GROMACS .gro file of N, CA and C in nm:
model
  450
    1UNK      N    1   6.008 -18.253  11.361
    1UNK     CA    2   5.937 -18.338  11.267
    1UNK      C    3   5.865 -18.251  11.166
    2UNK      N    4   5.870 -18.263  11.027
    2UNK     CA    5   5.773 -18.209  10.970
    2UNK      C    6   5.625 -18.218  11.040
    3UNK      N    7   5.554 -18.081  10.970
    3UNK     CA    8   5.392 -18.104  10.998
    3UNK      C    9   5.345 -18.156  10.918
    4UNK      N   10   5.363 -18.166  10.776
    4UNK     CA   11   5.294 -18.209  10.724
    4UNK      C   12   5.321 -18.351  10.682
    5UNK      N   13   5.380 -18.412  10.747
    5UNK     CA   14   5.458 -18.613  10.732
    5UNK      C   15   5.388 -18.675  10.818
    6UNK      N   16   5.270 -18.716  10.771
    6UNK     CA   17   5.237 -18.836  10.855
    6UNK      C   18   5.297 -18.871  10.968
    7UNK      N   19   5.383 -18.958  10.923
    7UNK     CA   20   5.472 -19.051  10.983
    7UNK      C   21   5.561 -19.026  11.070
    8UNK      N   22   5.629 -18.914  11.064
    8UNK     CA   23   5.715 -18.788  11.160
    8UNK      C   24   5.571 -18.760  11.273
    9UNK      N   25   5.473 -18.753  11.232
    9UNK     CA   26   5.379 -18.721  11.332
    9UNK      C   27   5.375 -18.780  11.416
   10UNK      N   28   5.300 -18.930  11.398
   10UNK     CA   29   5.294 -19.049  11.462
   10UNK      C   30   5.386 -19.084  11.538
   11UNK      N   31   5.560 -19.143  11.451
   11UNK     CA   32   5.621 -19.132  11.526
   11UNK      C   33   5.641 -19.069  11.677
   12UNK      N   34   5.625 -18.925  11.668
   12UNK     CA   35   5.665 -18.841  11.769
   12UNK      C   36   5.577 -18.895  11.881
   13UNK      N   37   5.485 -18.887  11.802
   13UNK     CA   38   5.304 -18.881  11.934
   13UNK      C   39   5.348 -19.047  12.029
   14UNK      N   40   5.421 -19.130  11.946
   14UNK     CA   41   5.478 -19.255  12.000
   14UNK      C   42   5.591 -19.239  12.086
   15UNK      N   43   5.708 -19.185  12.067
   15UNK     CA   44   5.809 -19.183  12.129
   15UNK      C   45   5.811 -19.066  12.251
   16UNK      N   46   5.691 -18.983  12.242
   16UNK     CA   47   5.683 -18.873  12.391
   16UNK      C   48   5.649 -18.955  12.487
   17UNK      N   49   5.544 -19.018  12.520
   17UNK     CA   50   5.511 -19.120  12.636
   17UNK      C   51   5.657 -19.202  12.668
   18UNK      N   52   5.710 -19.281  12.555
   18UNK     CA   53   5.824 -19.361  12.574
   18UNK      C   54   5.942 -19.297  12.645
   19UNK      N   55   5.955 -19.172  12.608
   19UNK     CA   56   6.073 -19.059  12.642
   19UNK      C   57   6.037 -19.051  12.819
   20UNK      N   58   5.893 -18.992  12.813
   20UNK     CA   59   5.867 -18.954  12.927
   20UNK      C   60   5.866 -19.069  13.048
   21UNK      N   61   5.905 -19.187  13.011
   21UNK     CA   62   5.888 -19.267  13.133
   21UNK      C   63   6.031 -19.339  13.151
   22UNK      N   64   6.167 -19.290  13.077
   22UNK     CA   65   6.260 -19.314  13.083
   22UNK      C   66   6.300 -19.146  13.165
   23UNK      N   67   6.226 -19.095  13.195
   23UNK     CA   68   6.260 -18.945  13.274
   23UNK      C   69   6.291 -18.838  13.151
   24UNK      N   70   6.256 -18.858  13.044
   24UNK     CA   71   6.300 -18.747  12.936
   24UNK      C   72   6.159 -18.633  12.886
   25UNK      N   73   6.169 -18.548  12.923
   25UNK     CA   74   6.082 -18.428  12.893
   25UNK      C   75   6.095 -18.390  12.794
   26UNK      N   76   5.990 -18.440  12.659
   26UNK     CA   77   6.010 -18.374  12.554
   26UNK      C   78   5.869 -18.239  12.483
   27UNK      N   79   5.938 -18.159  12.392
   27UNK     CA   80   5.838 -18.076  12.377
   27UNK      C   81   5.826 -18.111  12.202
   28UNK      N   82   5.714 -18.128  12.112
   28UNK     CA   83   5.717 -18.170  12.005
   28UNK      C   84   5.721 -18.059  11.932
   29UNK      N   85   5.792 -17.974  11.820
   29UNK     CA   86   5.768 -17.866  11.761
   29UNK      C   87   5.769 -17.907  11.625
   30UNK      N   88   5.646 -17.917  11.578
   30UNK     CA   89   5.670 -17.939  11.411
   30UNK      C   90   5.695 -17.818  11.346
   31UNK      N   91   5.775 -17.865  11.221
   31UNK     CA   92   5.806 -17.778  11.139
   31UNK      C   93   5.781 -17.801  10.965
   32UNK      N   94   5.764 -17.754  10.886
   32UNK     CA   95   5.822 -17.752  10.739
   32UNK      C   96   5.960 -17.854  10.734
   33UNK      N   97   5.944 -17.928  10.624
   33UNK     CA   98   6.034 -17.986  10.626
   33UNK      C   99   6.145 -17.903  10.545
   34UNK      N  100   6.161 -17.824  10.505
   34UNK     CA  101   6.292 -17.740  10.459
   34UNK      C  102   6.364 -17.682  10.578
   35UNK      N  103   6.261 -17.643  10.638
   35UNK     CA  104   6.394 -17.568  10.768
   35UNK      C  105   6.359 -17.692  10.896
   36UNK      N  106   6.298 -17.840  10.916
   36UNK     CA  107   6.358 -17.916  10.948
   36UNK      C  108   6.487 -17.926  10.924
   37UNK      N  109   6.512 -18.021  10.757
   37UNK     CA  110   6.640 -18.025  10.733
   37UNK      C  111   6.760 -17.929  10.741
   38UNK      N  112   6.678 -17.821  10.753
   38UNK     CA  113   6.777 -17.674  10.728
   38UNK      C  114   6.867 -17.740  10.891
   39UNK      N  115   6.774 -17.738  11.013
   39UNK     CA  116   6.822 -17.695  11.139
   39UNK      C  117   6.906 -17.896  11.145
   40UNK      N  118   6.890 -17.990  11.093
   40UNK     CA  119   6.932 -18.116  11.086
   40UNK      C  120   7.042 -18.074  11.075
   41UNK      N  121   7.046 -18.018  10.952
   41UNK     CA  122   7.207 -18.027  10.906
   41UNK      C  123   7.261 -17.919  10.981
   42UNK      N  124   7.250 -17.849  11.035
   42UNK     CA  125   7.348 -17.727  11.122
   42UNK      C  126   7.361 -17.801  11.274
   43UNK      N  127   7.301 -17.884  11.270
   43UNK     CA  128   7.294 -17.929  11.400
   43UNK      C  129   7.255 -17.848  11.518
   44UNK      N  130   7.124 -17.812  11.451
   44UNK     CA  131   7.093 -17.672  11.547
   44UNK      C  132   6.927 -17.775  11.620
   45UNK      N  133   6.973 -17.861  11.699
   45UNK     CA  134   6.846 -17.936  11.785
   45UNK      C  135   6.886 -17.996  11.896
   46UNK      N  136   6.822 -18.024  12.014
   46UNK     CA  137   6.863 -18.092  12.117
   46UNK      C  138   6.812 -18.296  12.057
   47UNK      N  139   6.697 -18.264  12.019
   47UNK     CA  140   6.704 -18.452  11.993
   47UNK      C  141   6.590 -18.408  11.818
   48UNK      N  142   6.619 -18.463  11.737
   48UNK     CA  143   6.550 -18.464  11.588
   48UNK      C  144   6.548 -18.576  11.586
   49UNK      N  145   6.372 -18.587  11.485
   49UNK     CA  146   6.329 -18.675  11.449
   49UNK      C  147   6.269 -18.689  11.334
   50UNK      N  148   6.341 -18.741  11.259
   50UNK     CA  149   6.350 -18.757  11.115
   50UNK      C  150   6.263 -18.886  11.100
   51UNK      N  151   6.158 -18.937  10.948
   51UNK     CA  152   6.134 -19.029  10.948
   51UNK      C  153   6.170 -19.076  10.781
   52UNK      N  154   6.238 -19.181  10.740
   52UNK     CA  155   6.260 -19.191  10.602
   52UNK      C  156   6.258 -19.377  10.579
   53UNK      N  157   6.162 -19.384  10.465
   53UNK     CA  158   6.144 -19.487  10.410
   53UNK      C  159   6.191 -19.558  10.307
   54UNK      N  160   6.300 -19.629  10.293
   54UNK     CA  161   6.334 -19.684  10.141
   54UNK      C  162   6.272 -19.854  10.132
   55UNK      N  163   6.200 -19.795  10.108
   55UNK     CA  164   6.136 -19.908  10.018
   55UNK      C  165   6.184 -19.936   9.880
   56UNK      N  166   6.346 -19.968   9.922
   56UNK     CA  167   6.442 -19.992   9.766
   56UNK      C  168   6.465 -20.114   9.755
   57UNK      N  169   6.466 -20.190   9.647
   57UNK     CA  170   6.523 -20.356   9.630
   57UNK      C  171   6.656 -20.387   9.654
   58UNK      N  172   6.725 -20.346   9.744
   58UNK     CA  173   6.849 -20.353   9.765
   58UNK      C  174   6.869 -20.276   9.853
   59UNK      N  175   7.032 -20.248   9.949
   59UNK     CA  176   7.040 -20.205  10.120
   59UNK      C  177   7.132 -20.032  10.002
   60UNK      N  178   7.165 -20.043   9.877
   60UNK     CA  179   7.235 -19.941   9.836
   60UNK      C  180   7.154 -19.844   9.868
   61UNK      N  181   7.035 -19.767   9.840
   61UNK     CA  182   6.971 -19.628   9.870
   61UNK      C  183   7.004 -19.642  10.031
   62UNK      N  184   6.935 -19.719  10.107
   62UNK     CA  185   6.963 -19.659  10.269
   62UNK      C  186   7.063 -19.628  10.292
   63UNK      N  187   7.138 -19.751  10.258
   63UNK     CA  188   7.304 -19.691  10.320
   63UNK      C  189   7.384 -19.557  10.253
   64UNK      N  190   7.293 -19.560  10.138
   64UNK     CA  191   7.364 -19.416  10.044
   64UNK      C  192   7.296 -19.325  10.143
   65UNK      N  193   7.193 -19.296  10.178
   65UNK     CA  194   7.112 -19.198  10.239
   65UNK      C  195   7.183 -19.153  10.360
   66UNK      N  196   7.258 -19.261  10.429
   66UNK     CA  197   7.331 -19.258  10.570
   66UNK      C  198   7.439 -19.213  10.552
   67UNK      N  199   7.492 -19.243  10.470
   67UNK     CA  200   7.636 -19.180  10.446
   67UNK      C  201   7.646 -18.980  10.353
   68UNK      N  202   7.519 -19.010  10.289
   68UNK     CA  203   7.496 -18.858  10.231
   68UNK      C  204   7.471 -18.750  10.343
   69UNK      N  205   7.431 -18.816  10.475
   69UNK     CA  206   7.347 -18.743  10.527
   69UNK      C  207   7.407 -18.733  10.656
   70UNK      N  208   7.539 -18.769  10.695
   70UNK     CA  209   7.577 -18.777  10.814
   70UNK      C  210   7.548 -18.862  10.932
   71UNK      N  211   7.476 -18.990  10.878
   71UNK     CA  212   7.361 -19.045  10.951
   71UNK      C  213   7.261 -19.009  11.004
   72UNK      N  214   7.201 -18.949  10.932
   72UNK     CA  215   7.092 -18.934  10.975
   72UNK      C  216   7.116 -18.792  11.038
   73UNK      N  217   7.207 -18.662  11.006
   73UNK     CA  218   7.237 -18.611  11.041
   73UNK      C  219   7.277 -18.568  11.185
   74UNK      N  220   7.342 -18.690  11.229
   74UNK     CA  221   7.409 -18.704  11.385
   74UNK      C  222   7.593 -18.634  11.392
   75UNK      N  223   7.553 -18.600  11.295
   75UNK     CA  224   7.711 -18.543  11.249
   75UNK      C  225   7.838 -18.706  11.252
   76UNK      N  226   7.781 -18.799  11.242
   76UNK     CA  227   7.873 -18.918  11.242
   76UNK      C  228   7.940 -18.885  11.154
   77UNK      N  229   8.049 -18.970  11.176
   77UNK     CA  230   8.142 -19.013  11.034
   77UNK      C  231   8.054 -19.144  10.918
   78UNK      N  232   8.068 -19.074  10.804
   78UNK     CA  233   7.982 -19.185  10.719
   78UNK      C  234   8.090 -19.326  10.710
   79UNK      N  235   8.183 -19.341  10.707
   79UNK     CA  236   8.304 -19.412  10.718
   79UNK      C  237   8.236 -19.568  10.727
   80UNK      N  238   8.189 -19.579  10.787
   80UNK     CA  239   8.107 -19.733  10.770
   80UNK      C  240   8.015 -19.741  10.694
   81UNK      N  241   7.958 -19.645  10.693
   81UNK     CA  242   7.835 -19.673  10.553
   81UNK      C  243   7.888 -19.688  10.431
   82UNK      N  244   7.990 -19.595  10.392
   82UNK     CA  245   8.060 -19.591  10.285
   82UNK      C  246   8.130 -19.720  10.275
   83UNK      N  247   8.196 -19.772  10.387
   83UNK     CA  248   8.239 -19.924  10.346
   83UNK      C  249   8.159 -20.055  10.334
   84UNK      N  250   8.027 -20.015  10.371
   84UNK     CA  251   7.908 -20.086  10.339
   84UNK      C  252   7.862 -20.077  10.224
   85UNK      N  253   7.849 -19.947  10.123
   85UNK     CA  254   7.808 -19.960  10.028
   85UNK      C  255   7.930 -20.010   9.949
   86UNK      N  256   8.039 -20.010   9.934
   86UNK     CA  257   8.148 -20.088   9.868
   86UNK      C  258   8.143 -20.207   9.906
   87UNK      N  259   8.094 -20.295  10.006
   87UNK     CA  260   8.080 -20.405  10.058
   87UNK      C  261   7.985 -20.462   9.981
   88UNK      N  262   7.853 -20.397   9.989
   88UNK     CA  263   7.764 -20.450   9.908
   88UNK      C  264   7.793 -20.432   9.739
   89UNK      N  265   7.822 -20.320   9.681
   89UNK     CA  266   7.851 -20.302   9.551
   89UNK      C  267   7.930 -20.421   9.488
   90UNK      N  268   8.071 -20.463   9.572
   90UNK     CA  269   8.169 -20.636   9.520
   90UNK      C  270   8.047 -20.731   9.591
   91UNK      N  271   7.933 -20.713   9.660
   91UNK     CA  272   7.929 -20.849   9.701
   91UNK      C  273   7.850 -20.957   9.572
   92UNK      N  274   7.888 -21.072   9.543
   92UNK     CA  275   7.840 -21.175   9.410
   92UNK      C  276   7.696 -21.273   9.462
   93UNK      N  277   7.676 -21.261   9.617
   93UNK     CA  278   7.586 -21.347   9.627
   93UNK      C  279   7.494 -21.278   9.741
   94UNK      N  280   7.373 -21.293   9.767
   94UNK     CA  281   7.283 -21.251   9.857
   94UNK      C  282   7.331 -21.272  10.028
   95UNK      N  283   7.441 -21.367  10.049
   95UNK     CA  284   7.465 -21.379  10.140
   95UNK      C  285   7.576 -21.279  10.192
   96UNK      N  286   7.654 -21.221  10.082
   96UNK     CA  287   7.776 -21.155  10.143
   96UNK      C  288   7.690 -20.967  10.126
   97UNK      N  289   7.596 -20.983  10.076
   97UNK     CA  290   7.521 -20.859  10.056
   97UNK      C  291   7.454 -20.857  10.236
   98UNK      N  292   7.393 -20.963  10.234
   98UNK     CA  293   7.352 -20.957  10.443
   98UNK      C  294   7.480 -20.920  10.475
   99UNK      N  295   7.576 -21.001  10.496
   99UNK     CA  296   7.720 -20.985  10.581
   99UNK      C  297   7.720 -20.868  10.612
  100UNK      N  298   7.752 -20.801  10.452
  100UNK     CA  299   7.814 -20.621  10.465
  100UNK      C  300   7.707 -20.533  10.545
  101UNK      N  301   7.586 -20.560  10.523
  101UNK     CA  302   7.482 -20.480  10.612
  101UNK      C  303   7.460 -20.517  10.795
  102UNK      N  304   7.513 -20.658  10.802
  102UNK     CA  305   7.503 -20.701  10.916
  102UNK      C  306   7.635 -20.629  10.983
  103UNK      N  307   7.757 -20.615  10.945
  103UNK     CA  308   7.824 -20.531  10.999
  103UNK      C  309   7.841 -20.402  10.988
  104UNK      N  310   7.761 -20.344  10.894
  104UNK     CA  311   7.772 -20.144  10.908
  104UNK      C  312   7.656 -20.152  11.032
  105UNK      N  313   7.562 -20.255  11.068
  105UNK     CA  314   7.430 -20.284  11.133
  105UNK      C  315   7.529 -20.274  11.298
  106UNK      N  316   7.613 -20.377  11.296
  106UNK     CA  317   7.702 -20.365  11.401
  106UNK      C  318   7.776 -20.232  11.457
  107UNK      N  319   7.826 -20.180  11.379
  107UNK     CA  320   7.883 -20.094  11.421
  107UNK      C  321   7.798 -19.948  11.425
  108UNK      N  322   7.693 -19.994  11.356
  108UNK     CA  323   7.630 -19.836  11.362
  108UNK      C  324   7.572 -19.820  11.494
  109UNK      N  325   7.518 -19.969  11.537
  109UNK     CA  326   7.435 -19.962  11.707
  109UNK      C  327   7.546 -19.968  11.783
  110UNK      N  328   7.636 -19.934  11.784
  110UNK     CA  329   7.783 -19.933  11.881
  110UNK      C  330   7.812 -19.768  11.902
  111UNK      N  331   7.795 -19.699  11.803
  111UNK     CA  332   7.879 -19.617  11.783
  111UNK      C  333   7.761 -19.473  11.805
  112UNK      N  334   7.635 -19.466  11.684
  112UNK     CA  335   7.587 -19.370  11.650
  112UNK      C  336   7.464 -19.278  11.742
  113UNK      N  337   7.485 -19.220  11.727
  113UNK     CA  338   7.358 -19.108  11.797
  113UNK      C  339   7.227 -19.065  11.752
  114UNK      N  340   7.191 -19.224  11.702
  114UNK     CA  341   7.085 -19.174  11.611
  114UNK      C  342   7.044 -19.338  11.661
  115UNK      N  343   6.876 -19.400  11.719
  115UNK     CA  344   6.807 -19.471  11.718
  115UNK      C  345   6.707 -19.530  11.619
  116UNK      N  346   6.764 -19.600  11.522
  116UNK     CA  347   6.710 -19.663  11.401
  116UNK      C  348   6.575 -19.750  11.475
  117UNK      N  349   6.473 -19.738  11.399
  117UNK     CA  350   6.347 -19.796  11.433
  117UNK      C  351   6.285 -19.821  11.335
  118UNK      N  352   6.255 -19.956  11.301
  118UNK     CA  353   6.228 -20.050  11.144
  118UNK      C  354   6.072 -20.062  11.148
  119UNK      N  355   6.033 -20.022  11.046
  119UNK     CA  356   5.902 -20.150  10.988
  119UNK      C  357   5.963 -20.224  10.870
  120UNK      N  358   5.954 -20.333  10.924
  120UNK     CA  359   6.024 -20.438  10.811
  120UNK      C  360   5.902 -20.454  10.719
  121UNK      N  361   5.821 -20.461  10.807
  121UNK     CA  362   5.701 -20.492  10.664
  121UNK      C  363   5.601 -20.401  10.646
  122UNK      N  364   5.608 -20.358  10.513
  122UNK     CA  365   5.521 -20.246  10.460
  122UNK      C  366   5.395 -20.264  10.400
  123UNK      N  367   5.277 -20.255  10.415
  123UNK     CA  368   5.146 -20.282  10.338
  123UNK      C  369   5.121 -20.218  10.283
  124UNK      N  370   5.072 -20.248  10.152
  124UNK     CA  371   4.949 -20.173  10.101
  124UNK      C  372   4.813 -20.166  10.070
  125UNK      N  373   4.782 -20.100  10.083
  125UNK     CA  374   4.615 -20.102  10.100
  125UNK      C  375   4.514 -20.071   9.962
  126UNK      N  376   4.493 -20.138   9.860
  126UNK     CA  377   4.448 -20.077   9.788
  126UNK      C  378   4.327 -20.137   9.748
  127UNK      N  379   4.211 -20.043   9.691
  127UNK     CA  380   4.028 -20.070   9.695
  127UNK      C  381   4.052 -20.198   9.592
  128UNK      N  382   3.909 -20.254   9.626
  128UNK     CA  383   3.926 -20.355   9.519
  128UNK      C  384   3.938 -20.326   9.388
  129UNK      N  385   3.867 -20.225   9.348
  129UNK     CA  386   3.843 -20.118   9.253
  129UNK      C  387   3.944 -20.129   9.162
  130UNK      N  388   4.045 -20.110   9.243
  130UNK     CA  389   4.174 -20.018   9.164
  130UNK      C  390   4.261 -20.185   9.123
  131UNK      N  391   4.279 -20.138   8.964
  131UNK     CA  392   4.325 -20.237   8.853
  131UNK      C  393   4.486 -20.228   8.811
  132UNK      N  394   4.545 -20.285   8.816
  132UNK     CA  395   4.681 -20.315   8.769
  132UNK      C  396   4.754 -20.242   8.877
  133UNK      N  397   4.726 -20.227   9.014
  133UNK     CA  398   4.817 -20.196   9.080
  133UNK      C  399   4.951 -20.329   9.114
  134UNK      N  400   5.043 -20.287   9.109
  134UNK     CA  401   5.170 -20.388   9.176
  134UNK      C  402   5.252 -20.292   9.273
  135UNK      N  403   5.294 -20.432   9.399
  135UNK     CA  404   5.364 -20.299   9.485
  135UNK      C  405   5.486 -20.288   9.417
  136UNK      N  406   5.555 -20.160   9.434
  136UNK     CA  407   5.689 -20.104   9.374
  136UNK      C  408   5.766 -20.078   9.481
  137UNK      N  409   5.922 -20.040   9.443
  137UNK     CA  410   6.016 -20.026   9.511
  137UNK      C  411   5.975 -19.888   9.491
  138UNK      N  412   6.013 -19.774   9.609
  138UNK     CA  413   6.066 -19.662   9.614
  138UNK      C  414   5.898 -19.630   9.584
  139UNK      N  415   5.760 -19.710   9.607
  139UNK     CA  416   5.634 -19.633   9.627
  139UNK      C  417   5.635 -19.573   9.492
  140UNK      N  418   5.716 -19.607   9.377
  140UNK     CA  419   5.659 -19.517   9.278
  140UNK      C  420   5.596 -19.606   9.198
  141UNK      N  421   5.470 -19.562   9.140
  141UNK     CA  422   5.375 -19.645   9.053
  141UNK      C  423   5.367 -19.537   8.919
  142UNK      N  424   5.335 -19.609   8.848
  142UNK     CA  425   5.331 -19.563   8.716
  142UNK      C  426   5.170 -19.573   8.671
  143UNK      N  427   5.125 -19.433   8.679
  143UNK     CA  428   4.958 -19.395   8.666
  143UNK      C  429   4.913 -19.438   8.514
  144UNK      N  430   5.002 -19.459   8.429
  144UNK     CA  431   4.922 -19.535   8.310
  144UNK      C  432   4.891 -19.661   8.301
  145UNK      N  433   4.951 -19.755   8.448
  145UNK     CA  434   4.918 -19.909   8.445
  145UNK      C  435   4.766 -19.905   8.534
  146UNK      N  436   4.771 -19.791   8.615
  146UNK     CA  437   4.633 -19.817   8.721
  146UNK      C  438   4.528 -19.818   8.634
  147UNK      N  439   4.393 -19.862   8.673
  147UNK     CA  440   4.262 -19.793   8.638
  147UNK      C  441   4.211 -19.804   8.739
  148UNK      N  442   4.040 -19.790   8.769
  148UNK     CA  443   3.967 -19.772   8.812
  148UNK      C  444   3.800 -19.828   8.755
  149UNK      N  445   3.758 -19.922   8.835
  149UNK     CA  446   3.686 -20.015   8.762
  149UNK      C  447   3.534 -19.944   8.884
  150UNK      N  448   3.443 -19.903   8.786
  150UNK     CA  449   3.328 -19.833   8.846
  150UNK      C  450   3.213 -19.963   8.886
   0.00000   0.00000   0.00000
């Protein structure tokens, strides 16, 4: 897990107790996230724990992310993601956009070596203070709409 990711933190500090009472002995070693990913992609780990958020208006960034990345760098075949994002790319209505995700969804919990774990719902927290915030896709805000009301 990176040291310095929140959320890679937490995570971990969550899933050692969980590990440990299914009989799994884990040791937590944070790292930098460059030679995280460095050792992800060589597949140089006994269990990695990656944490990544798309907070995108649409299933295209995740599933792009899964298929760029080997899943999650499990060394999978991207082969379903990739036909997920072509699934979703022709799909014309919100319903055949679920479909295509409901089945790369299928087959990815069948197949992959990698334990997907959701927060479907994301908050934000912001002071009363703070003026023209709106939540955004992808967490990016644009610092000339904020202010700050004293």
């Amino acid at each position: 897990m990176p040291s310095d990711g929140g959320p890679g933190k937490l995570a971990a500090q969550a899933l050692t107790p969980m590990l440990a009472e299914a009989g799994i002995e884990v040791t937590v070693n944070p790292l930098p996230t460059s030679l995280l990913i460095d050792r992800l992609s060589k597949s140089d780990f006994e269990l990695g724990l990656i944490t990544y958020s798309a907070l995108a208006p649409t299933p295209i960034d995740p599933l792009g992310f899964l298929a760029a990345t080997g899943v999650v760098f499990s060394q999978s075949s991207p082969e379903p993601a990739d036909q997920a994002l072509a699934a979703v790319h022709a799909a014309s209505t919100p319903a055949a956009v679920t479909n295509a995700v409901q089945a790369f969804e299928a087959t990815a919990n069948e197949s992959y070596a990698v334990i997907p774990l959701a927060v479907p719902n994301a908050l934000d927290a912001v002071a009363d203070r703070v003026q023209g915030f709106v939540a955004a896709p992808y967490q990016a805000y644009c610092a000339d709409e904020l202010s700050i009301r004293s």
